[in-house]
Amino acid sequence: MLKADNKLRKRKEFAYLYNNGTAKHTASLTLVYLPTRNRKLKIGFSISKKVGKAHTRNLIKRRLRVIVGEIVPRLPDNYNMVLICKVGAEALSYADLRAQANQVFAKTGLLK
């Protein structure tokens, strides 16, 4: 699970990341990241209504929080990130979603 101080919540921060960040992609996930002067690592999640109904989106978001919580200790502290879920992710199993998340974080080259 992610700690409260590691969560990206403000709309302004999401918008800044979308406009200025670097994006890496897999089939079902996109990671947008940007270095910051802030010392805390912050990660947000974005899941479109195109993915499914609320219970489906919430399930995916819960799974991603657990998966990313395991990856956070291996990431540097001075970054803001948004993990965007694409259409088709609702059909993935937990293991497949975990593999794609690990793959997209590995593409950034930030993992320790």
Backbone as a ProteinNet text record, in pm:
[ID]
protein_1_A
[PRIMARY]
MLKADNKLRKRKEFAYLYNNGTAKHTASLTLVYLPTRNRKLKIGFSISKKVGKAHTRNLIKRRLRVIVGEIVPRLPDNYNMVLICKVGAEALSYADLRAQANQVFAKTGLLK
[TERTIARY]
83.6	0	87.8	38	108.7	80.9	181.9	163	93.5	29	-46.5	43.6	167.2	255.6	316.8	291	339.1	230.6	115.4	5.2	-1.1	-14.2	-32.9	-183.8	-231.2	-374.7	-427.7	-347.6	-398	-407.4	-516.9	-541.7	-431.5	-382.7	-278.2	-149.4	-117.9	1.6	-13.5	-132.6	-158.9	-143.4	-202.9	-197.4	-53.8	25.2	164.8	243.4	218.4	286.5	247.5	119.2	73.9	139.3	156.1	210.5	362.5	432.2	578	653.9	584.1	650.4	692.2	771.1	815.1	727.7	682.1	590.3	657.4	631	671.4	545	536.7	413	434	327.9	311.9	174	132.3	4.3	-113.8	-108.7	-223.7	-194.8	-69.3	-33.6	57.1	45.2	136.5	185.4	314.9	373	429.3	381.7	432.5	507.7	633.1	714.7	795.3	832.3	905.2	983.1	1112.6	1187.4	1139.2	1146.4	1101.8	1207.1	1188.5	1276.5	1228.1	1104.3	1046.2	1118.1	1136.2	1210.2	1125.5	995.5	907.9	872.1	868.8	817.1	664.9	598.9	452.7	403.9	306	249.8	98.3	41	-102.8	-150	-279	-338.2	-449.7	-458.3	-562.1	-624	-755.4	-826.1	-950.7	-957.3	-1066.4	-1197.5	-1308.5	-1438.4	-1458.6	-1374.3	-1380.4	-1339.2	-1265.8	-1217.3	-1331.7	-1430.7	-1543	-1621	-1712.5	-1794.1	-1709.9	-1768.3	-1694.9	-1632.5	-1704.8	-1649.2	-1530.1	-1529.3	-1416.1	-1295.8	-1318.2	-1209.2	-1150.8	-1235.9	-1187.8	-1105.8	-1146.7	-1070.8	-930.9	-923.9	-793.5	-707.5	-769.2	-695.2	-642.1	-722.2	-676.4	-558.8	-569.5	-459.7	-333.3	-347.3	-229.9	-165	-244.2	-186.6	-98.5	-143.5	-65	61.8	48	162.2	266	221.2	313.5	374	299.1	353	474	478.7	594.5	712.2	683.8	788.2	849.2	773.3	815.6	951.2	983.6	1114.5	1233.3	1210.5	1319.2	1327	1243	1239.8	1309	1368.5	1429.5	1322.5	1363.6	1268.5	1221	1296.5	1264.8	1190.2	1081.1	1001.7	853	776.6	631.4	594.7	497.6	459.8	308.7	257.1	116.9	113.4	42.2	23.3	-116	-120.8	-246.4	-284.6	-407.6	-458.4	-532.5	-499.3	-562.7	-678.8	-761.8	-872.2	-812.2	-869.4	-818.7	-754.1	-720.9	-658.2	-756.1	-886.1	-986.4	-988.6	-936.9	-936	-811.9	-714.1	-589.5	-606.3	-536.3	-532.4	-435.6	-435.1	-345.4	-199.8	-163.6	-25.5	15.2	-75.5	-45.2	-31.6	-118.4	-111.4	19.2	58.9	185.1	303.8	301.5	410.1	419.1	304.5	305.5	354	315	360.8	511.8	564	709	780.6	721.7	781.4	785.4	677.4	674.1	769.7	782.3	877.8	1021	1045.9	1179.8	1220.4	1123.5	1152.3	1203.9	1167.6	1212.2	1360	1414.4	1554	1576.4	1471.4	1482	1493	1463.5	1465.3	1607.4	1619.6	1749.9	1779.8
-118.6	0	124.6	226.3	353.7	430.9	498.7	584.9	713.1	780.3	901.5	1010.4	1020.1	1125.5	1092.9	973.3	935.7	947.5	1000.6	1008.5	1146.5	1146.2	1268.4	1291.6	1408.8	1429	1552.9	1655.2	1782.9	1783.8	1836.7	1845.6	1924	2028.1	2111.2	2030.3	1941.7	1858.2	1757.1	1698.6	1606	1677.6	1796.6	1872.6	1910	1949.1	1984.7	1863.8	1749	1626.5	1589.4	1597.3	1563.5	1653.4	1781	1876.4	1872.4	1840.8	1854	1723.9	1616.4	1491.8	1408.5	1306.2	1208.1	1084.3	1027.6	913.6	786.7	677.3	543.2	458.9	367.7	295.3	143.8	73.5	-69.4	-84.1	-206.6	-228.8	-172.8	-180	-136.8	-23.4	17.6	122.4	226.2	348.4	456.2	519.6	545.7	612.1	745.8	853.3	987	1029.4	1071.7	1106.5	1232.8	1300.5	1426	1445.5	1479.4	1508.2	1638.9	1646.3	1765.6	1807.2	1925.7	1971.4	1919.1	1873.1	1817.5	1688.6	1659.1	1540.3	1413.9	1425.9	1307.9	1256.8	1125.7	1062.4	1065	1111.9	1114.5	1045.9	957.4	882.4	896.6	922.6	931.1	829	802.2	705.5	772.7	739.5	794.7	681.4	663.7	558.3	619.9	615.1	676.2	598.8	667.5	601.5	505.9	515.8	423.2	281.9	269.7	139.9	53.7	113.2	35.8	114.2	44.9	107.9	130.1	198.9	240.7	123.4	13.5	-98.5	-160.5	-158	-209.4	-117.8	12.3	108.9	104.1	90.9	83.7	-42.5	-154.1	-278.6	-262.5	-204.4	-183.3	-88.9	17	113.6	50.5	-33.5	-103	-194.2	-266.8	-355.2	-276.2	-165.4	-84.9	-24.4	15.4	70.6	-32.1	-156.5	-261.9	-290.2	-300.3	-328.8	-217.3	-93.2	20.4	33.6	-1.1	1.1	-89	-198.1	-287.6	-231.3	-147.6	-91.9	35.3	110	239.6	235.5	136.6	138.7	136.6	92.4	86.3	209.9	311.6	433.5	548.5	642.6	760.2	851.8	936.4	1019	1144.3	1197.7	1330.2	1324.6	1248.9	1238.5	1246	1298.5	1287.9	1199.3	1110.2	1015.6	998.8	971.7	936.3	807.5	708.8	581.8	584.1	581	592.3	454.6	416.4	286.1	300.8	216.5	221.8	122.6	140.5	47.8	-90.5	-192.1	-327.6	-379.7	-290.8	-332.2	-407.1	-383.9	-451.9	-601.3	-645.1	-787.8	-858.4	-782.8	-842.5	-905.4	-1013.8	-1072.7	-990.4	-1018.1	-946.6	-968.2	-1090.3	-1121.8	-1047.5	-1039.5	-968	-817.9	-763.3	-621.5	-590.3	-678.5	-661.9	-665.6	-758.6	-769.5	-642.4	-589.1	-467.4	-347.1	-339.9	-229.9	-237.3	-355.1	-370.5	-333.7	-370.6	-341.4	-190.7	-120.8	23.1	98.8	55.7	120	88.6	-30.7	-68.2	15	48.6	129.5	268.5	319.9	453.2	456.1	344.3	339.2	395.2	413.8	473.6	370.3	245.1	142.9	120.4	105.4	79.3	-67.6
0	0	0	-63.4	-64.4	63.8	113.4	228.6	182.9	275.6	241.9	185.3	234.6	185.7	49.1	-3.7	-136.8	-244.2	-209.5	-305	-369.6	-500	-576.9	-583.8	-539.3	-528.3	-600.5	-611.7	-662.3	-814.5	-863	-1007	-1078.1	-1013.7	-1071.1	-1091.3	-998.7	-1011.2	-1125	-1137.1	-1247.1	-1381.3	-1393.3	-1518.6	-1554	-1454.4	-1478.9	-1529.8	-1471.7	-1515.7	-1658.3	-1689.8	-1824.4	-1929.7	-1897.6	-1993.3	-2003.8	-1894.6	-1892.2	-1869.5	-1837.1	-1801.7	-1921.7	-1891.8	-1990.4	-1974.7	-2085.6	-2079.6	-2131.3	-2063	-2106.5	-2111.4	-2209.3	-2235.1	-2235	-2195.2	-2221.5	-2285.6	-2307.4	-2374.1	-2295.1	-2162.5	-2081.4	-1985.1	-1972.1	-1876.9	-1941.3	-1892.9	-1930.3	-1801.1	-1792.5	-1676.4	-1722.3	-1660.8	-1687.4	-1562.2	-1579.7	-1463.6	-1490.6	-1381.4	-1390.4	-1260.5	-1269.1	-1146.2	-1083.9	-953	-880.9	-780.1	-724.3	-616.4	-481.8	-479.3	-357.2	-321.9	-197	-154.5	-152.3	-153.5	-146	-284.5	-298.4	-419.4	-410.3	-516.6	-518.1	-643.8	-626.5	-737.5	-735.2	-854.3	-869.7	-971.6	-971.5	-1063.3	-1141.8	-1269.2	-1354.3	-1435.1	-1419.1	-1490.1	-1552.9	-1683.9	-1758.9	-1739.4	-1758.9	-1752.7	-1868.8	-1970.5	-2083.6	-2042.3	-1932.7	-1886.2	-1835.2	-1773.1	-1721.8	-1618.9	-1554.9	-1451.4	-1326.3	-1228.8	-1109.9	-1035.1	-1020	-944.3	-1016.6	-1148	-1225.1	-1211.3	-1222.5	-1207.8	-1067.7	-967	-829.4	-805.5	-863.9	-851.7	-910	-1028.6	-1092.7	-1008.5	-957.5	-876.4	-747.7	-683	-561.7	-593.7	-703.7	-744.1	-773.1	-844.4	-878.6	-754.6	-656	-533	-463	-458.1	-393.3	-473.2	-603.9	-690.3	-681.2	-690.4	-684.7	-545.5	-442.8	-306.5	-289.8	-365.4	-361.1	-440.5	-539.8	-626	-566.1	-486.1	-433	-361.6	-280.4	-214.7	-311.3	-434.2	-532	-620.4	-594.9	-676	-603.7	-679.7	-615.8	-556.6	-462.9	-388.5	-461	-550.6	-604.7	-737.7	-743.4	-865.5	-834	-929.9	-930.9	-1048.9	-1029.4	-1133.1	-1137.6	-1258.2	-1275.5	-1355.3	-1304.1	-1372.9	-1434.8	-1568.3	-1641.9	-1694.2	-1669.3	-1711.2	-1842.7	-1939.4	-2071.1	-2079.3	-2180.3	-2205.3	-2234.2	-2176.6	-2192.6	-2065.7	-1974	-1848.9	-1758.9	-1780.5	-1696.8	-1721.6	-1834.6	-1868.1	-1815.2	-1763.9	-1716.5	-1578.6	-1556.3	-1422.9	-1337.4	-1208.5	-1117	-1157.3	-1191.4	-1229.5	-1356.8	-1454.2	-1578.2	-1553.3	-1467.9	-1435.1	-1362.4	-1273.8	-1201	-1297.3	-1392.5	-1490.5	-1575.2	-1617.1	-1697.8	-1616.6	-1489.6	-1404.8	-1385.6	-1358.9	-1344.5	-1473.9	-1585.5	-1715.4	-1742.6	-1714.5	-1742.2	-1649.2	-1523.2	-1433.7	-1474.8	-1524.6	-1572	-1693.2	-1779.9	-1898.5	-1863.6	-1747.2	-1708.8	-1674.4	-1630.9	-1589.5	-1449.6	-1372.7	-1239.9	-1127.5	-1155.2	-1050.6	-1000.3	-870	-807.5	-809.1
[MASK]
++++++++++++++++++++++++++++++++++++++++++++++++++++++++++++++++++++++++++++++++++++++++++++++++++++++++++++++++

